[in-house]
Amino acid sequence: MTTHDHPSATLAGFAASLRTQDVPESVLRRAEDLYLDWLGSTLAGRSARAVQAIERYAQAMGPERIRDDGASEVLISRRTTSPHFAAMVNAAASHVVEQDDVHNGSVFHPGAVVFPAALATAQAIGASGREFLAAVVAGYEVGIRVGEFLGRSHYRVFHTTATAGTVAAAAATGRLLGLDSATMLNAFGSAGTQAAGLWEFLRDAADSKQLHCAHAASSGLASAYLARDGFTGARRILDGEQGMAAGMSSDADAARLVAGLGTRWALAETSFKFHASCRHTHPSADALLSLMRGHRVAADDIAEVKALVHQGAIDVLGRVVVPQTVHQAKFSMGTVLALVAEFGYAGLDEFDRHFLAPRVAAFRDRVAMQLDGEVDTAYPRQWIGKVQVRLRAGRVLEARVDEPKGDPGNTLSRPELEDKARRLAAYGEAATPEEMDCLIQSVWRLEREPRMGRVFSR
Amino acid sequence: MTTHDHPSATLAGFAASLRTQDVPESVLRRAEDLYLDWLGSTLAGRSARAVQAIERYAQAMGPERIRDDGASEVLISRRTTSPHFAAMVNAAASHVVEQDDVHNGSVFHPGAVVFPAALATAQAIGASGREFLAAVVAGYEVGIRVGEFLGRSHYRVFHTTATAGTVAAAAATGRLLGLDSATMLNAFGSAGTQAAGLWEFLRDAADSKQLHCAHAASSGLASAYLARDGFTGARRILDGEQGMAAGMSSDADAARLVAGLGTRWALAETSFKFHASCRHTHPSADALLSLMRGHRVAADDIAEVKALVHQGAIDVLGRVVVPQTVHQAKFSMGTVLALVAEFGYAGLDEFDRHFLAPRVAAFRDRVAMQLDGEVDTAYPRQWIGKVQVRLRAGRVLEARVDEPKGDPGNTLSRPELEDKARRLAAYGEAATPEEMDCLIQSVWRLEREPRMGRVFSR
């Protein structure tokens, strides 16, 4: 791993030579978990206007339908096309409901860019499930490290999922195409020099986030295909004098690119999103759920909830008193706790259908936030959830969780992941329950799959 | 022009509403000149390995061939495909021999990104020649201003042709698609957030320059098509708090975005490249040519040439004494002056075939550079060329040119442009002389073309 002459070459060499037998079993299983979670997120994005626009562009500019053998699948329309456009559209779909995975340290959503490129390539070349998994792990390990390398200063202006994501997609595709170390480095060079994505769109709530994922996945895939064909790129696109960090970061740390390669598995540090709300509400929601389950308390039993939070939660959530839109409701602590109390889950569907329901609104008004010293001190290293509940019967109960649901130390079980994926697919009206049964079973037997075929038979 | 609320909106409004009747005749004629020059450059790039790799990628990922009515043309292969891939491949081809146009102030090569997007779109929608010209002017005016806006600090790390070029391509395509001001601004938003391209590849002499043009043209085109379909983008992607300048420049000047819109025509400031050598050799080459023609001197008559130059020329060219490769020869003042003396022109073909010929090498060794106070003081505002020639017969002659051939004040005539285009096409073995006759005639009657068809009938 350390025989290469600079960090980029070391990282490319790692990605090029990674085999599933080098990866711990637990990491491979987690990669399958993340794959199912990504499939659900992508299906949930099916009807979004921005996603549909990108699919129409792909239809207009790409091959309409190619033979099934070696064709890549657009999951939201089930048509086949070339890998470039399948990666583009699936990536556009995968981030739109914001339920896809996230790596906290790099502030990077690996699934949204790695899986679209890996799946499109694997289907096109008929790779095995094991080859697909190796490529996914390579993509995650590379992308997360590039994100960490680019640092906080990068994230202030650039959308790391878009920029680091281009290199991550190249790594995953490159691994599937069997690039050697030098060729993988060329793929990184072409990917890094196409890396783009600015936060400016947030000010206008514009559609760019979907374009960022689409661009990262398709440009990264293109970079790997071009490299296989002899197209060369800068060898130090990451840390060179006129490379990504030179242009787009002021606190880059090249040591992060190679830290723990082969021993630290960054993929396993990736969090699943559980509730469909602002992350600042999750610790309290989990604590309330734990309390209600542990004490067999129903929503109607509760007279008052105090969410004991860090200052950041008050800053972000304090402004929303009576939410007017679904989006605002996701930033209303009262609404989130009300949905959790009523339905056991604050998912996309619960928000869409119930955020203004009378019982939900009434519960919402019985919730207050209060700054808590312990919670505030631990943040952001640790996201502790604490609630204090006064029952109508008079008793006061307390509960806490030390890590929000979905983080590595409190991860989702396979039944929970299956449930989430089913809900997401139903939300997008993108697959029947029976189809989801098949899909879920196929993910759990991925490693034994001799040849990655279509996700949906039609 | 100034009723919009910020510079990006003003620029987008200008691009959206530009009509040929608002553009001076001389600027339209120059746009035709630039079109012919771009066609030649693109044809010359036909056989380059990097270009062929991008064409193979386009063949693999795009539609193989679509119906001729409404199809976009890949000039180097003459196949038709979708606008996305035609723009991608033609852009990759257009910059590779480095004979395409350049705007000095913005250090931006507009033709390499604007024409690929404009031609592909115009062919796809069957636009008229006048609509095509309006789109080209819009692309040049926008791209040059974005390049000037991003400034010197941007150019130190980023390849402006790649970054500003994405917005320029969006402007040209957007104008052809008839986007209104607000929609054009969305196109700018999607283009700017995909703008990428780093100089790091220079260190490895990698193929990225071709990828940069391909990426800019195709991403910019995509941005305009998406905007037409309702896809939104950041309204202040250029000068917003998390926009292009915030992330990629430290000396951006928003006033440059709108300076002289509708009165100053930046397109007409664009230079043609005449000789195929380093720009620092051009003033001396032109002065020598002028001297030889004015005094009817032949190469054999010349005993010694003194090129009177600015310090920068000595810094860049001084290291090459006996060039070993064609590329080095382009940085050898002696070789360039020898080719000019022998053939009247230092073109691609002259370099490839003759840079080590005995007569050329002998003349090369009779050339010396000498720092000249007047030339050095005027630089870089003015690139004065001065030579002093001692004839074998003993007489000493002098000549000067105040602006190198190809710059706006010393531009190429149409016969010279035709000659250059023919040479470039022949160099690329991309068109017969008869085909070039037809092509040239069609460019000169562009404004009367009711519907942009194919450049080559087959």
PDB file of N, CA and C in Angstrom, chain B residues 306-375:
ATOM      1  N   LYS B 306      18.479  38.854 -36.260  1.00  0.00           N
ATOM      2  CA  LYS B 306      18.362  39.199 -34.847  1.00  0.00           C
ATOM      3  C   LYS B 306      16.889  39.470 -34.568  1.00  0.00           C
ATOM      4  N   ALA B 307      16.282  38.661 -33.661  1.00  0.00           N
ATOM      5  CA  ALA B 307      14.899  38.904 -33.251  1.00  0.00           C
ATOM      6  C   ALA B 307      14.944  39.769 -32.003  1.00  0.00           C
ATOM      7  N   LEU B 308      14.364  40.956 -32.107  1.00  0.00           N
ATOM      8  CA  LEU B 308      14.402  41.907 -30.988  1.00  0.00           C
ATOM      9  C   LEU B 308      13.120  41.722 -30.174  1.00  0.00           C
ATOM     10  N   VAL B 309      13.275  41.220 -28.966  1.00  0.00           N
ATOM     11  CA  VAL B 309      12.108  40.682 -28.249  1.00  0.00           C
ATOM     12  C   VAL B 309      11.988  41.243 -26.833  1.00  0.00           C
ATOM     13  N   HIS B 310      10.846  40.932 -26.202  1.00  0.00           N
ATOM     14  CA  HIS B 310      10.640  41.246 -24.777  1.00  0.00           C
ATOM     15  C   HIS B 310      11.257  40.139 -23.927  1.00  0.00           C
ATOM     16  N   GLN B 311      11.468  40.439 -22.649  1.00  0.00           N
ATOM     17  CA  GLN B 311      12.154  39.493 -21.763  1.00  0.00           C
ATOM     18  C   GLN B 311      11.405  38.160 -21.671  1.00  0.00           C
ATOM     19  N   GLY B 312      10.050  38.238 -21.649  1.00  0.00           N
ATOM     20  CA  GLY B 312       9.264  37.014 -21.530  1.00  0.00           C
ATOM     21  C   GLY B 312       9.572  36.020 -22.637  1.00  0.00           C
ATOM     22  N   ALA B 313       9.825  36.513 -23.818  1.00  0.00           N
ATOM     23  CA  ALA B 313      10.151  35.625 -24.938  1.00  0.00           C
ATOM     24  C   ALA B 313      11.468  34.914 -24.675  1.00  0.00           C
ATOM     25  N   ILE B 314      12.435  35.650 -24.144  1.00  0.00           N
ATOM     26  CA  ILE B 314      13.737  35.034 -23.832  1.00  0.00           C
ATOM     27  C   ILE B 314      13.561  33.980 -22.739  1.00  0.00           C
ATOM     28  N   ASP B 315      12.750  34.305 -21.743  1.00  0.00           N
ATOM     29  CA  ASP B 315      12.527  33.359 -20.639  1.00  0.00           C
ATOM     30  C   ASP B 315      11.926  32.047 -21.144  1.00  0.00           C
ATOM     31  N   VAL B 316      10.933  32.160 -22.003  1.00  0.00           N
ATOM     32  CA  VAL B 316      10.208  30.960 -22.445  1.00  0.00           C
ATOM     33  C   VAL B 316      10.957  30.223 -23.548  1.00  0.00           C
ATOM     34  N   LEU B 317      11.551  30.975 -24.457  1.00  0.00           N
ATOM     35  CA  LEU B 317      12.123  30.355 -25.654  1.00  0.00           C
ATOM     36  C   LEU B 317      13.614  30.092 -25.533  1.00  0.00           C
ATOM     37  N   GLY B 318      14.246  30.749 -24.572  1.00  0.00           N
ATOM     38  CA  GLY B 318      15.713  30.721 -24.500  1.00  0.00           C
ATOM     39  C   GLY B 318      16.292  29.344 -24.266  1.00  0.00           C
ATOM     40  N   ARG B 319      15.490  28.458 -23.685  1.00  0.00           N
ATOM     41  CA  ARG B 319      16.029  27.146 -23.308  1.00  0.00           C
ATOM     42  C   ARG B 319      16.177  26.181 -24.483  1.00  0.00           C
ATOM     43  N   VAL B 320      15.408  26.433 -25.558  1.00  0.00           N
ATOM     44  CA  VAL B 320      15.441  25.491 -26.683  1.00  0.00           C
ATOM     45  C   VAL B 320      16.513  25.930 -27.686  1.00  0.00           C
ATOM     46  N   VAL B 321      17.588  25.172 -27.764  1.00  0.00           N
ATOM     47  CA  VAL B 321      18.645  25.497 -28.729  1.00  0.00           C
ATOM     48  C   VAL B 321      18.507  24.581 -29.944  1.00  0.00           C
ATOM     49  N   VAL B 322      18.583  23.296 -29.722  1.00  0.00           N
ATOM     50  CA  VAL B 322      18.369  22.327 -30.802  1.00  0.00           C
ATOM     51  C   VAL B 322      17.145  21.483 -30.426  1.00  0.00           C
ATOM     52  N   PRO B 323      16.004  21.776 -31.003  1.00  0.00           N
ATOM     53  CA  PRO B 323      14.784  21.055 -30.623  1.00  0.00           C
ATOM     54  C   PRO B 323      14.858  19.580 -31.017  1.00  0.00           C
ATOM     55  N   GLN B 324      14.338  18.734 -30.118  1.00  0.00           N
ATOM     56  CA  GLN B 324      14.353  17.289 -30.372  1.00  0.00           C
ATOM     57  C   GLN B 324      12.989  16.789 -30.838  1.00  0.00           C
ATOM     58  N   THR B 325      11.938  17.518 -30.508  1.00  0.00           N
ATOM     59  CA  THR B 325      10.587  17.079 -30.867  1.00  0.00           C
ATOM     60  C   THR B 325       9.851  18.222 -31.567  1.00  0.00           C
ATOM     61  N   VAL B 326       8.757  17.858 -32.224  1.00  0.00           N
ATOM     62  CA  VAL B 326       7.929  18.876 -32.873  1.00  0.00           C
ATOM     63  C   VAL B 326       7.467  19.895 -31.846  1.00  0.00           C
ATOM     64  N   HIS B 327       7.075  19.400 -30.674  1.00  0.00           N
ATOM     65  CA  HIS B 327       6.580  20.310 -29.647  1.00  0.00           C
ATOM     66  C   HIS B 327       7.660  21.304 -29.244  1.00  0.00           C
ATOM     67  N   GLN B 328       8.887  20.806 -29.023  1.00  0.00           N
ATOM     68  CA  GLN B 328       9.988  21.720 -28.676  1.00  0.00           C
ATOM     69  C   GLN B 328      10.254  22.712 -29.797  1.00  0.00           C
ATOM     70  N   ALA B 329      10.128  22.237 -31.027  1.00  0.00           N
ATOM     71  CA  ALA B 329      10.414  23.105 -32.179  1.00  0.00           C
ATOM     72  C   ALA B 329       9.511  24.340 -32.183  1.00  0.00           C
ATOM     73  N   LYS B 330       8.296  24.178 -31.621  1.00  0.00           N
ATOM     74  CA  LYS B 330       7.350  25.288 -31.585  1.00  0.00           C
ATOM     75  C   LYS B 330       7.768  26.351 -30.572  1.00  0.00           C
ATOM     76  N   PHE B 331       8.753  26.010 -29.756  1.00  0.00           N
ATOM     77  CA  PHE B 331       9.312  26.950 -28.785  1.00  0.00           C
ATOM     78  C   PHE B 331      10.731  27.353 -29.157  1.00  0.00           C
ATOM     79  N   SER B 332      11.117  27.066 -30.387  1.00  0.00           N
ATOM     80  CA  SER B 332      12.456  27.428 -30.869  1.00  0.00           C
ATOM     81  C   SER B 332      12.317  28.596 -31.842  1.00  0.00           C
ATOM     82  N   MET B 333      12.780  29.779 -31.422  1.00  0.00           N
ATOM     83  CA  MET B 333      12.667  30.955 -32.285  1.00  0.00           C
ATOM     84  C   MET B 333      13.365  30.713 -33.619  1.00  0.00           C
ATOM     85  N   GLY B 334      14.530  30.087 -33.564  1.00  0.00           N
ATOM     86  CA  GLY B 334      15.278  29.836 -34.796  1.00  0.00           C
ATOM     87  C   GLY B 334      14.500  28.957 -35.755  1.00  0.00           C
ATOM     88  N   THR B 335      13.881  27.905 -35.228  1.00  0.00           N
ATOM     89  CA  THR B 335      13.134  27.000 -36.106  1.00  0.00           C
ATOM     90  C   THR B 335      11.922  27.712 -36.708  1.00  0.00           C
ATOM     91  N   VAL B 336      11.231  28.472 -35.885  1.00  0.00           N
ATOM     92  CA  VAL B 336      10.033  29.166 -36.379  1.00  0.00           C
ATOM     93  C   VAL B 336      10.419  30.143 -37.498  1.00  0.00           C
ATOM     94  N   LEU B 337      11.477  30.917 -37.275  1.00  0.00           N
ATOM     95  CA  LEU B 337      11.879  31.883 -38.301  1.00  0.00           C
ATOM     96  C   LEU B 337      12.397  31.153 -39.545  1.00  0.00           C
ATOM     97  N   ALA B 338      13.027  30.031 -39.360  1.00  0.00           N
ATOM     98  CA  ALA B 338      13.502  29.253 -40.507  1.00  0.00           C
ATOM     99  C   ALA B 338      12.336  28.740 -41.349  1.00  0.00           C
ATOM    100  N   LEU B 339      11.290  28.222 -40.681  1.00  0.00           N
ATOM    101  CA  LEU B 339      10.124  27.718 -41.422  1.00  0.00           C
ATOM    102  C   LEU B 339       9.433  28.860 -42.163  1.00  0.00           C
ATOM    103  N   VAL B 340       9.326  29.988 -41.485  1.00  0.00           N
ATOM    104  CA  VAL B 340       8.701  31.151 -42.115  1.00  0.00           C
ATOM    105  C   VAL B 340       9.520  31.582 -43.336  1.00  0.00           C
ATOM    106  N   ALA B 341      10.838  31.600 -43.192  1.00  0.00           N
ATOM    107  CA  ALA B 341      11.699  32.025 -44.296  1.00  0.00           C
ATOM    108  C   ALA B 341      11.603  31.046 -45.471  1.00  0.00           C
ATOM    109  N   GLU B 342      11.539  29.752 -45.160  1.00  0.00           N
ATOM    110  CA  GLU B 342      11.495  28.733 -46.213  1.00  0.00           C
ATOM    111  C   GLU B 342      10.136  28.626 -46.883  1.00  0.00           C
ATOM    112  N   PHE B 343       9.061  28.610 -46.019  1.00  0.00           N
ATOM    113  CA  PHE B 343       7.739  28.252 -46.541  1.00  0.00           C
ATOM    114  C   PHE B 343       6.722  29.390 -46.460  1.00  0.00           C
ATOM    115  N   GLY B 344       7.129  30.521 -45.880  1.00  0.00           N
ATOM    116  CA  GLY B 344       6.197  31.640 -45.742  1.00  0.00           C
ATOM    117  C   GLY B 344       5.167  31.413 -44.650  1.00  0.00           C
ATOM    118  N   TYR B 345       5.329  30.328 -43.891  1.00  0.00           N
ATOM    119  CA  TYR B 345       4.287  29.959 -42.939  1.00  0.00           C
ATOM    120  C   TYR B 345       4.852  28.885 -42.020  1.00  0.00           C
ATOM    121  N   ALA B 346       4.555  29.002 -40.713  1.00  0.00           N
ATOM    122  CA  ALA B 346       4.982  27.950 -39.780  1.00  0.00           C
ATOM    123  C   ALA B 346       3.733  27.243 -39.287  1.00  0.00           C
ATOM    124  N   GLY B 347       3.211  26.387 -40.152  1.00  0.00           N
ATOM    125  CA  GLY B 347       1.976  25.675 -39.831  1.00  0.00           C
ATOM    126  C   GLY B 347       2.249  24.286 -39.276  1.00  0.00           C
ATOM    127  N   LEU B 348       1.157  23.586 -38.958  1.00  0.00           N
ATOM    128  CA  LEU B 348       1.283  22.247 -38.377  1.00  0.00           C
ATOM    129  C   LEU B 348       2.094  21.329 -39.268  1.00  0.00           C
ATOM    130  N   ASP B 349       1.788  21.399 -40.534  1.00  0.00           N
ATOM    131  CA  ASP B 349       2.415  20.509 -41.491  1.00  0.00           C
ATOM    132  C   ASP B 349       3.898  20.833 -41.651  1.00  0.00           C
ATOM    133  N   GLU B 350       4.212  22.119 -41.688  1.00  0.00           N
ATOM    134  CA  GLU B 350       5.610  22.540 -41.807  1.00  0.00           C
ATOM    135  C   GLU B 350       6.423  22.023 -40.612  1.00  0.00           C
ATOM    136  N   PHE B 351       5.859  22.143 -39.432  1.00  0.00           N
ATOM    137  CA  PHE B 351       6.567  21.627 -38.252  1.00  0.00           C
ATOM    138  C   PHE B 351       6.764  20.121 -38.347  1.00  0.00           C
ATOM    139  N   ASP B 352       5.663  19.410 -38.614  1.00  0.00           N
ATOM    140  CA  ASP B 352       5.746  17.944 -38.624  1.00  0.00           C
ATOM    141  C   ASP B 352       6.789  17.444 -39.619  1.00  0.00           C
ATOM    142  N   ARG B 353       6.822  18.050 -40.783  1.00  0.00           N
ATOM    143  CA  ARG B 353       7.639  17.492 -41.857  1.00  0.00           C
ATOM    144  C   ARG B 353       9.055  18.062 -41.917  1.00  0.00           C
ATOM    145  N   HIS B 354       9.223  19.314 -41.480  1.00  0.00           N
ATOM    146  CA  HIS B 354      10.482  19.993 -41.800  1.00  0.00           C
ATOM    147  C   HIS B 354      11.279  20.521 -40.619  1.00  0.00           C
ATOM    148  N   PHE B 355      10.837  20.284 -39.377  1.00  0.00           N
ATOM    149  CA  PHE B 355      11.514  21.022 -38.305  1.00  0.00           C
ATOM    150  C   PHE B 355      12.981  20.622 -38.138  1.00  0.00           C
ATOM    151  N   LEU B 356      13.353  19.455 -38.653  1.00  0.00           N
ATOM    152  CA  LEU B 356      14.764  19.036 -38.567  1.00  0.00           C
ATOM    153  C   LEU B 356      15.446  18.965 -39.934  1.00  0.00           C
ATOM    154  N   ALA B 357      14.795  19.479 -40.962  1.00  0.00           N
ATOM    155  CA  ALA B 357      15.402  19.453 -42.300  1.00  0.00           C
ATOM    156  C   ALA B 357      16.712  20.249 -42.281  1.00  0.00           C
ATOM    157  N   PRO B 358      17.705  19.805 -43.046  1.00  0.00           N
ATOM    158  CA  PRO B 358      19.025  20.457 -42.995  1.00  0.00           C
ATOM    159  C   PRO B 358      18.969  21.967 -43.258  1.00  0.00           C
ATOM    160  N   ARG B 359      18.203  22.376 -44.267  1.00  0.00           N
ATOM    161  CA  ARG B 359      18.133  23.813 -44.570  1.00  0.00           C
ATOM    162  C   ARG B 359      17.510  24.583 -43.410  1.00  0.00           C
ATOM    163  N   VAL B 360      16.511  23.969 -42.801  1.00  0.00           N
ATOM    164  CA  VAL B 360      15.834  24.622 -41.677  1.00  0.00           C
ATOM    165  C   VAL B 360      16.788  24.730 -40.486  1.00  0.00           C
ATOM    166  N   ALA B 361      17.490  23.627 -40.221  1.00  0.00           N
ATOM    167  CA  ALA B 361      18.424  23.629 -39.091  1.00  0.00           C
ATOM    168  C   ALA B 361      19.542  24.655 -39.309  1.00  0.00           C
ATOM    169  N   ALA B 362      19.984  24.757 -40.562  1.00  0.00           N
ATOM    170  CA  ALA B 362      21.057  25.709 -40.858  1.00  0.00           C
ATOM    171  C   ALA B 362      20.593  27.145 -40.645  1.00  0.00           C
ATOM    172  N   PHE B 363      19.360  27.442 -41.111  1.00  0.00           N
ATOM    173  CA  PHE B 363      18.825  28.798 -40.922  1.00  0.00           C
ATOM    174  C   PHE B 363      18.646  29.071 -39.426  1.00  0.00           C
ATOM    175  N   ARG B 364      18.109  28.049 -38.720  1.00  0.00           N
ATOM    176  CA  ARG B 364      17.863  28.171 -37.269  1.00  0.00           C
ATOM    177  C   ARG B 364      19.127  28.663 -36.554  1.00  0.00           C
ATOM    178  N   ASP B 365      20.268  28.116 -36.960  1.00  0.00           N
ATOM    179  CA  ASP B 365      21.507  28.460 -36.266  1.00  0.00           C
ATOM    180  C   ASP B 365      22.010  29.861 -36.623  1.00  0.00           C
ATOM    181  N   ARG B 366      21.342  30.497 -37.589  1.00  0.00           N
ATOM    182  CA  ARG B 366      21.734  31.870 -37.940  1.00  0.00           C
ATOM    183  C   ARG B 366      20.840  32.899 -37.246  1.00  0.00           C
ATOM    184  N   VAL B 367      19.969  32.393 -36.319  1.00  0.00           N
ATOM    185  CA  VAL B 367      19.016  33.279 -35.623  1.00  0.00           C
ATOM    186  C   VAL B 367      19.451  33.486 -34.172  1.00  0.00           C
ATOM    187  N   ALA B 368      19.346  34.707 -33.689  1.00  0.00           N
ATOM    188  CA  ALA B 368      19.589  34.976 -32.264  1.00  0.00           C
ATOM    189  C   ALA B 368      18.504  35.913 -31.740  1.00  0.00           C
ATOM    190  N   MET B 369      18.219  35.808 -30.442  1.00  0.00           N
ATOM    191  CA  MET B 369      17.280  36.750 -29.825  1.00  0.00           C
ATOM    192  C   MET B 369      18.058  37.805 -29.065  1.00  0.00           C
ATOM    193  N   GLN B 370      17.476  38.998 -29.005  1.00  0.00           N
ATOM    194  CA  GLN B 370      18.111  40.072 -28.249  1.00  0.00           C
ATOM    195  C   GLN B 370      17.026  40.912 -27.595  1.00  0.00           C
ATOM    196  N   LEU B 371      17.214  41.224 -26.311  1.00  0.00           N
ATOM    197  CA  LEU B 371      16.225  42.041 -25.601  1.00  0.00           C
ATOM    198  C   LEU B 371      16.161  43.438 -26.207  1.00  0.00           C
ATOM    199  N   ASP B 372      14.919  43.923 -26.390  1.00  0.00           N
ATOM    200  CA  ASP B 372      14.740  45.259 -26.979  1.00  0.00           C
ATOM    201  C   ASP B 372      13.899  46.105 -26.025  1.00  0.00           C
ATOM    202  N   GLY B 373      14.413  47.258 -25.693  1.00  0.00           N
ATOM    203  CA  GLY B 373      13.740  48.109 -24.695  1.00  0.00           C
ATOM    204  C   GLY B 373      12.334  48.490 -25.091  1.00  0.00           C
ATOM    205  N   GLU B 374      12.146  48.940 -26.304  1.00  0.00           N
ATOM    206  CA  GLU B 374      10.820  49.383 -26.736  1.00  0.00           C
ATOM    207  C   GLU B 374       9.819  48.227 -26.713  1.00  0.00           C
ATOM    208  N   VAL B 375      10.248  47.084 -27.235  1.00  0.00           N
ATOM    209  CA  VAL B 375       9.376  45.907 -27.293  1.00  0.00           C
ATOM    210  C   VAL B 375       9.013  45.467 -25.882  1.00  0.00           C
TER     211      VAL B 375
END
